[in-house]
Amino acid sequence: QFILAEDSTVIEIPAGFFELKTQLILDNKNDITIRGAGMKETVLSFKDLKAGGEGVKLVGNRIKIEDLTIENAPGDGIKAQHAEDITFRKVNVTWTHGRKSDNGTYAIYPVQCKNVLIDECVASHSKDAGIYVGQSENVVVRNSLAFGNVAGIEIENCDNAEVYGNIAR
């Protein structure tokens, strides 16, 4: 669905536990919604990933990812780059074996983006920052939880960032 998605598509991922052997890439697409059945209902596991570094990589405009969990990516959990109007809502990114040096670097990682919203997300057990937003403009991180990471929430080299209502421990 990711490869064949055309602009203005909703990619529905049903409830279930899905073991993926390759990363999911959405490349230069617009007006895409990726929707699971809920953080506890739709789980994408990348523990046996054979190709790629991130679990999910998003490039495009007006992309939403919501209501799902991403587990055990060898690199970053979700990386969005050069995206405009990107929303992460009710997304859980974690490494299930707890804090270990071989966990991925960032759980939720938008970089070089404009108009970023991270809302009601959970990021845990990354070997660096749970939520990292870098080199981006117009950023809101709210109502999210980051725990068991080296750094909970990191906003670096961004213009107009608001971070509120979060818990980091």
Coordinates of N, CA and C in Angstrom, one line a residue:
Q1 N 0.8 -1.2 0.0 CA 0.0 0.0 0.0 C 0.9 1.3 0.0
F2 N 2.0 1.2 0.7 CA 2.9 2.4 0.8 C 3.4 2.7 -0.6
I3 N 3.9 1.7 -1.3 CA 4.5 1.8 -2.6 C 3.5 2.3 -3.6
L4 N 2.3 1.7 -3.6 CA 1.4 2.0 -4.7 C 0.4 3.2 -4.3
A5 N 0.6 3.8 -3.1 CA -0.3 4.9 -2.7 C -0.2 6.0 -3.7
E6 N -1.4 6.5 -4.1 CA -1.4 7.7 -4.9 C -1.8 8.9 -3.9
D7 N -1.6 10.1 -4.4 CA -2.0 11.3 -3.6 C -3.4 11.1 -3.1
S8 N -3.7 11.7 -2.0 CA -5.1 11.7 -1.4 C -5.6 10.3 -1.0
T9 N -4.7 9.5 -0.5 CA -5.1 8.1 -0.2 C -5.1 7.9 1.3
V10 N -6.0 7.1 1.8 CA -6.0 6.7 3.2 C -5.5 5.2 3.2
I11 N -4.4 5.0 3.9 CA -3.9 3.6 4.1 C -4.4 3.1 5.4
E12 N -5.3 2.2 5.4 CA -5.9 1.6 6.6 C -5.1 0.3 7.0
I13 N -4.6 0.3 8.2 CA -3.9 -0.9 8.7 C -4.8 -1.5 9.8
P14 N -5.3 -2.7 9.6 CA -6.3 -3.2 10.5 C -5.6 -3.6 11.8
A15 N -6.4 -4.0 12.8 CA -5.9 -4.5 14.1 C -5.1 -5.8 13.8
G16 N -4.0 -5.9 14.5 CA -3.2 -7.1 14.4 C -1.7 -6.8 14.7
F17 N -0.9 -7.9 14.7 CA 0.5 -7.8 15.0 C 1.2 -8.2 13.6
F18 N 1.9 -7.2 13.1 CA 2.5 -7.4 11.7 C 4.0 -7.4 11.8
E19 N 4.7 -8.5 11.5 CA 6.1 -8.6 11.5 C 6.6 -8.3 10.1
L20 N 7.4 -7.2 10.0 CA 7.8 -6.7 8.7 C 9.3 -7.0 8.5
K21 N 9.7 -7.3 7.3 CA 11.1 -7.6 7.0 C 11.8 -6.5 6.2
T22 N 11.0 -5.5 5.9 CA 11.6 -4.3 5.2 C 10.9 -3.1 5.7
Q23 N 11.7 -2.0 5.6 CA 11.1 -0.7 6.1 C 9.9 -0.3 5.2
L24 N 9.0 0.5 5.7 CA 7.9 1.1 5.0 C 8.3 2.5 4.6
I25 N 8.3 2.8 3.3 CA 8.7 4.1 2.8 C 7.5 4.7 2.0
L26 N 7.2 6.0 2.4 CA 6.2 6.8 1.6 C 7.0 7.9 1.1
D27 N 7.2 7.9 -0.2 CA 8.2 8.8 -0.9 C 7.5 9.8 -1.8
N28 N 7.6 11.1 -1.4 CA 7.1 12.2 -2.2 C 5.6 12.0 -2.6
K29 N 4.8 11.7 -1.5 CA 3.4 11.6 -1.7 C 2.7 12.8 -0.9
N30 N 1.5 13.1 -1.3 CA 0.8 14.2 -0.7 C -0.6 13.8 -0.3
D31 N -1.1 14.4 0.8 CA -2.4 14.2 1.3 C -2.7 12.7 1.6
I32 N -1.8 12.1 2.4 CA -1.8 10.7 2.8 C -2.1 10.6 4.2
T33 N -3.1 9.7 4.6 CA -3.3 9.3 6.0 C -3.0 7.9 6.2
I34 N -2.1 7.6 7.1 CA -1.8 6.2 7.5 C -2.5 6.0 8.9
R35 N -3.5 5.1 8.9 CA -4.3 4.9 10.1 C -4.4 3.5 10.5
G36 N -4.0 3.2 11.8 CA -4.2 1.9 12.4 C -5.5 1.9 13.1
A37 N -5.8 0.8 13.8 CA -7.0 0.6 14.6 C -6.9 1.1 16.0
G38 N -5.7 1.6 16.4 CA -5.4 2.0 17.7 C -4.0 1.6 18.1
M39 N -3.5 2.4 19.1 CA -2.1 2.1 19.5 C -1.9 0.7 20.1
K40 N -2.9 0.2 20.7 CA -2.9 -1.2 21.3 C -3.3 -2.3 20.3
E41 N -4.0 -1.9 19.3 CA -4.6 -2.8 18.3 C -3.8 -3.1 17.1
T42 N -3.1 -2.1 16.6 CA -2.3 -2.2 15.4 C -0.8 -2.1 15.7
V43 N 0.0 -3.2 15.6 CA 1.4 -3.1 15.9 C 2.2 -3.6 14.7
L44 N 3.2 -2.7 14.3 CA 4.1 -3.0 13.3 C 5.5 -3.3 13.9
S45 N 5.9 -4.6 13.8 CA 7.2 -5.0 14.4 C 8.3 -5.1 13.3
F46 N 9.4 -4.4 13.6 CA 10.5 -4.5 12.7 C 11.7 -5.2 13.2
K47 N 11.5 -6.1 14.2 CA 12.6 -6.8 14.8 C 13.4 -7.7 13.9
D48 N 12.8 -8.1 12.8 CA 13.5 -9.0 11.8 C 13.8 -8.2 10.5
L49 N 13.9 -6.9 10.6 CA 14.1 -6.0 9.4 C 15.4 -6.4 8.7
K50 N 15.3 -6.7 7.5 CA 16.5 -7.2 6.7 C 17.0 -6.0 5.8
A51 N 16.2 -5.0 5.5 CA 16.6 -4.0 4.6 C 16.1 -2.6 5.1
G52 N 17.0 -1.6 5.0 CA 16.6 -0.3 5.4 C 16.9 0.0 6.9
G53 N 16.9 1.2 7.3 CA 17.3 1.6 8.7 C 16.1 1.9 9.5
E54 N 15.2 2.7 9.0 CA 14.0 3.2 9.8 C 13.0 2.1 9.7
G55 N 12.0 2.1 10.7 CA 10.8 1.3 10.5 C 10.0 1.9 9.4
V56 N 9.6 3.2 9.6 CA 8.8 3.9 8.7 C 9.5 5.2 8.3
K57 N 9.6 5.5 7.0 CA 10.2 6.8 6.5 C 9.1 7.5 5.6
L58 N 8.9 8.8 6.0 CA 7.9 9.6 5.3 C 8.5 10.8 4.7
V59 N 8.2 11.0 3.4 CA 8.6 12.2 2.7 C 7.4 12.6 1.8
G60 N 7.0 13.9 2.0 CA 5.8 14.4 1.2 C 5.2 15.5 2.0
N61 N 4.0 15.8 1.6 CA 3.2 17.0 2.2 C 1.8 16.5 2.6
R62 N 1.4 17.1 3.8 CA 0.1 16.8 4.3 C -0.1 15.3 4.6
I63 N 0.8 14.8 5.4 CA 0.8 13.3 5.8 C 0.4 13.2 7.2
K64 N -0.5 12.3 7.5 CA -0.9 12.0 8.9 C -0.6 10.5 9.2
I65 N 0.0 10.2 10.3 CA 0.1 8.9 10.8 C -0.5 8.8 12.2
E66 N -1.4 7.8 12.4 CA -2.1 7.8 13.6 C -2.6 6.4 14.0
D67 N -2.8 6.3 15.3 CA -3.5 5.1 15.9 C -2.7 3.8 15.6
L68 N -1.4 3.7 15.9 CA -0.7 2.5 15.7 C 0.6 2.5 16.6
T69 N 1.2 1.3 16.7 CA 2.5 1.2 17.4 C 3.5 0.7 16.4
I70 N 4.7 1.2 16.6 CA 5.9 0.7 15.8 C 6.9 0.2 16.9
E71 N 7.4 -1.1 16.7 CA 8.3 -1.7 17.6 C 9.6 -2.1 16.9
N72 N 10.7 -2.0 17.7 CA 12.0 -2.6 17.4 C 12.6 -2.3 16.1
A73 N 12.5 -1.1 15.6 CA 13.2 -0.8 14.4 C 14.7 -0.7 14.6
P74 N 15.5 -1.2 13.7 CA 17.0 -1.2 14.0 C 17.5 0.3 14.0
G75 N 16.9 1.2 13.3 CA 17.3 2.6 13.3 C 16.2 3.4 14.0
D76 N 15.8 4.5 13.3 CA 14.8 5.3 13.9 C 13.4 4.6 13.7
G77 N 12.5 4.9 14.7 CA 11.2 4.3 14.6 C 10.4 4.8 13.4
I78 N 10.1 6.2 13.4 CA 9.5 6.9 12.3 C 10.4 8.1 12.0
K79 N 10.8 8.2 10.8 CA 11.6 9.4 10.3 C 10.8 10.1 9.2
A80 N 10.5 11.4 9.4 CA 9.9 12.2 8.4 C 11.0 13.2 8.0
Q81 N 11.2 13.4 6.7 CA 12.2 14.3 6.3 C 11.7 15.1 5.1
H82 N 12.0 16.4 5.1 CA 11.5 17.3 4.0 C 10.0 17.2 3.8
A83 N 9.3 17.1 4.9 CA 7.8 17.0 4.8 C 7.2 18.3 5.3
E84 N 6.1 18.7 4.7 CA 5.3 19.8 5.1 C 3.9 19.4 5.5
D85 N 3.5 20.0 6.7 CA 2.2 19.6 7.3 C 2.1 18.1 7.6
I86 N 3.0 17.7 8.6 CA 3.1 16.3 9.0 C 2.5 16.2 10.4
T87 N 1.6 15.2 10.6 CA 1.0 15.0 11.9 C 1.2 13.5 12.4
F88 N 1.7 13.4 13.6 CA 1.8 12.2 14.3 C 0.8 12.2 15.4
R89 N -0.2 11.4 15.4 CA -1.2 11.4 16.5 C -1.5 10.0 17.0
K90 N -1.4 9.9 18.3 CA -1.7 8.6 18.9 C -0.8 7.5 18.3
V91 N 0.5 7.8 18.2 CA 1.5 6.8 17.7 C 2.4 6.5 18.9
N92 N 2.6 5.2 19.0 CA 3.5 4.6 20.1 C 4.7 4.0 19.3
V93 N 5.9 4.5 19.7 CA 7.2 3.9 19.1 C 8.0 3.4 20.3
T94 N 8.4 2.2 20.2 CA 9.1 1.6 21.4 C 10.1 0.5 20.9
W95 N 11.0 0.1 21.8 CA 11.8 -1.1 21.7 C 11.4 -1.9 22.9
T96 N 10.9 -3.1 22.6 CA 10.2 -3.9 23.6 C 11.2 -4.6 24.6
H97 N 12.5 -4.7 24.3 CA 13.4 -5.3 25.2 C 14.0 -4.3 26.1
G98 N 13.4 -3.1 26.3 CA 13.9 -2.1 27.2 C 15.1 -1.3 26.7
R99 N 15.8 -0.7 27.6 CA 16.9 0.1 27.2 C 18.2 -0.7 26.9
K100 N 18.6 -0.7 25.7 CA 19.8 -1.4 25.3 C 20.5 -0.6 24.2
S101 N 21.8 -0.7 24.2 CA 22.6 0.1 23.2 C 22.3 -0.2 21.8
D102 N 21.7 -1.3 21.5 CA 21.4 -1.6 20.1 C 20.0 -1.1 19.6
N103 N 19.3 -0.4 20.5 CA 18.0 0.2 20.1 C 18.2 1.2 19.1
G104 N 17.1 1.6 18.4 CA 17.2 2.7 17.4 C 17.5 4.0 18.1
T105 N 18.0 5.0 17.3 CA 18.4 6.3 17.8 C 17.3 7.1 18.3
Y106 N 16.3 7.4 17.4 CA 15.1 8.2 17.7 C 13.9 7.4 17.5
A107 N 12.9 7.6 18.3 CA 11.6 7.0 18.2 C 10.8 7.8 17.1
I108 N 10.4 9.0 17.4 CA 9.7 9.9 16.5 C 10.6 11.0 16.1
Y109 N 10.9 11.1 14.8 CA 12.0 11.9 14.3 C 11.7 12.7 13.0
P110 N 11.0 13.8 13.1 CA 10.8 14.7 12.0 C 12.0 15.7 11.9
V111 N 12.6 15.7 10.7 CA 13.8 16.6 10.5 C 13.6 17.3 9.2
Q112 N 14.0 18.6 9.2 CA 13.9 19.5 8.0 C 12.4 19.5 7.5
C113 N 11.5 19.7 8.4 CA 10.1 19.7 8.1 C 9.5 21.1 8.4
K114 N 8.3 21.3 7.9 CA 7.5 22.5 8.2 C 6.1 22.1 8.7
N115 N 5.6 22.8 9.7 CA 4.3 22.5 10.2 C 4.2 21.1 10.7
V116 N 4.8 20.8 11.9 CA 4.9 19.5 12.5 C 3.9 19.5 13.7
L117 N 3.1 18.5 13.8 CA 2.3 18.3 15.0 C 2.5 16.9 15.5
I118 N 3.0 16.8 16.8 CA 3.1 15.5 17.5 C 2.2 15.6 18.7
D119 N 1.1 14.8 18.7 CA 0.0 14.9 19.6 C -0.4 13.5 20.2
E120 N -0.4 13.4 21.5 CA -0.8 12.2 22.2 C 0.0 11.0 21.8
C121 N 1.3 11.2 21.6 CA 2.2 10.1 21.2 C 3.0 9.5 22.4
V122 N 3.5 8.3 22.3 CA 4.4 7.7 23.3 C 5.7 7.3 22.6
A123 N 6.8 7.6 23.2 CA 8.1 7.3 22.7 C 9.0 6.7 23.8
S124 N 9.4 5.5 23.6 CA 10.2 4.9 24.7 C 11.3 4.0 24.3
H125 N 12.4 4.0 25.1 CA 13.5 3.1 25.1 C 14.4 3.3 23.8
S126 N 14.4 4.5 23.3 CA 15.4 4.8 22.2 C 16.8 5.1 22.8
K127 N 17.8 4.9 22.0 CA 19.2 5.1 22.6 C 19.6 6.5 22.6
D128 N 18.7 7.4 22.0 CA 19.0 8.9 22.1 C 17.7 9.5 22.6
A129 N 17.1 10.4 21.7 CA 15.8 11.1 22.1 C 14.6 10.3 21.7
G130 N 13.6 10.3 22.6 CA 12.3 9.6 22.2 C 11.6 10.4 21.1
I131 N 11.5 11.7 21.4 CA 10.9 12.6 20.3 C 12.0 13.6 20.0
Y132 N 12.5 13.6 18.8 CA 13.5 14.6 18.3 C 12.9 15.3 17.1
V133 N 12.9 16.6 17.2 CA 12.5 17.5 16.1 C 13.7 18.4 15.8
G134 N 14.2 18.3 14.6 CA 15.4 19.1 14.2 C 15.2 19.9 12.9
Q135 N 15.8 21.0 12.9 CA 15.9 21.9 11.7 C 14.5 22.0 11.0
S136 N 13.5 22.3 11.8 CA 12.2 22.4 11.3 C 11.5 23.7 11.8
E137 N 10.4 24.0 11.1 CA 9.7 25.3 11.4 C 8.2 24.9 11.8
N138 N 7.7 25.8 12.7 CA 6.3 25.6 13.1 C 6.0 24.2 13.7
V139 N 6.5 24.0 14.9 CA 6.4 22.7 15.5 C 5.6 22.8 16.8
V140 N 4.7 21.8 17.0 CA 3.9 21.7 18.2 C 4.1 20.2 18.7
V141 N 4.6 20.0 19.9 CA 4.7 18.7 20.5 C 3.8 18.9 21.8
R142 N 2.7 18.1 21.9 CA 1.8 18.3 23.0 C 1.2 16.9 23.5
N143 N 0.9 16.9 24.8 CA 0.1 15.8 25.3 C 0.8 14.4 25.1
S144 N 2.1 14.4 25.0 CA 2.8 13.1 24.7 C 3.6 12.7 25.9
L145 N 4.1 11.4 25.8 CA 4.8 10.8 26.9 C 6.1 10.2 26.3
A146 N 7.3 10.6 26.9 CA 8.5 10.0 26.5 C 9.2 9.4 27.8
F147 N 9.6 8.2 27.8 CA 10.2 7.6 28.9 C 11.2 6.5 28.5
G148 N 12.2 6.3 29.4 CA 13.2 5.3 29.2 C 14.2 5.6 28.0
N149 N 14.2 6.8 27.6 CA 15.1 7.3 26.5 C 16.3 8.0 27.2
V150 N 17.4 8.2 26.4 CA 18.5 9.0 27.0 C 18.0 10.4 27.2
A151 N 17.3 11.0 26.2 CA 16.6 12.3 26.3 C 15.2 12.1 26.0
G152 N 14.3 12.7 26.7 CA 12.9 12.6 26.4 C 12.4 13.2 25.2
I153 N 12.5 14.6 25.2 CA 12.0 15.4 24.0 C 13.1 16.4 23.7
E154 N 13.6 16.4 22.5 CA 14.6 17.3 22.0 C 14.2 18.1 20.8
I155 N 14.2 19.4 21.0 CA 13.9 20.3 19.9 C 15.2 21.0 19.6
E156 N 15.7 20.9 18.4 CA 17.0 21.4 18.0 C 17.0 22.2 16.7
N157 N 17.5 23.4 16.8 CA 17.6 24.3 15.6 C 16.3 24.4 14.9
C158 N 15.2 24.7 15.6 CA 13.9 24.9 15.1 C 13.4 26.3 15.3
D159 N 12.6 26.8 14.4 CA 11.9 28.1 14.5 C 10.5 27.9 14.9
N160 N 10.0 28.6 15.9 CA 8.6 28.6 16.3 C 8.1 27.3 16.8
A161 N 8.7 26.8 17.9 CA 8.4 25.5 18.4 C 7.6 25.7 19.8
E162 N 6.5 25.0 19.9 CA 5.8 25.0 21.2 C 5.7 23.5 21.7
V163 N 6.1 23.4 23.0 CA 6.2 22.1 23.6 C 5.5 22.2 24.9
Y164 N 4.3 21.5 25.1 CA 3.5 21.7 26.3 C 2.6 20.5 26.5
G165 N 2.3 20.3 27.8 CA 1.4 19.2 28.2 C 2.0 17.9 28.1
N166 N 3.3 17.8 28.1 CA 4.0 16.5 27.9 C 4.6 16.0 29.2
I167 N 4.9 14.7 29.3 CA 5.6 14.1 30.4 C 6.8 13.4 29.8
A168 N 8.0 13.7 30.4 CA 9.2 13.1 30.0 C 9.9 12.5 31.3
R169 N 10.2 11.3 31.3 CA 10.9 10.7 32.5 C 11.9 9.6 32.1

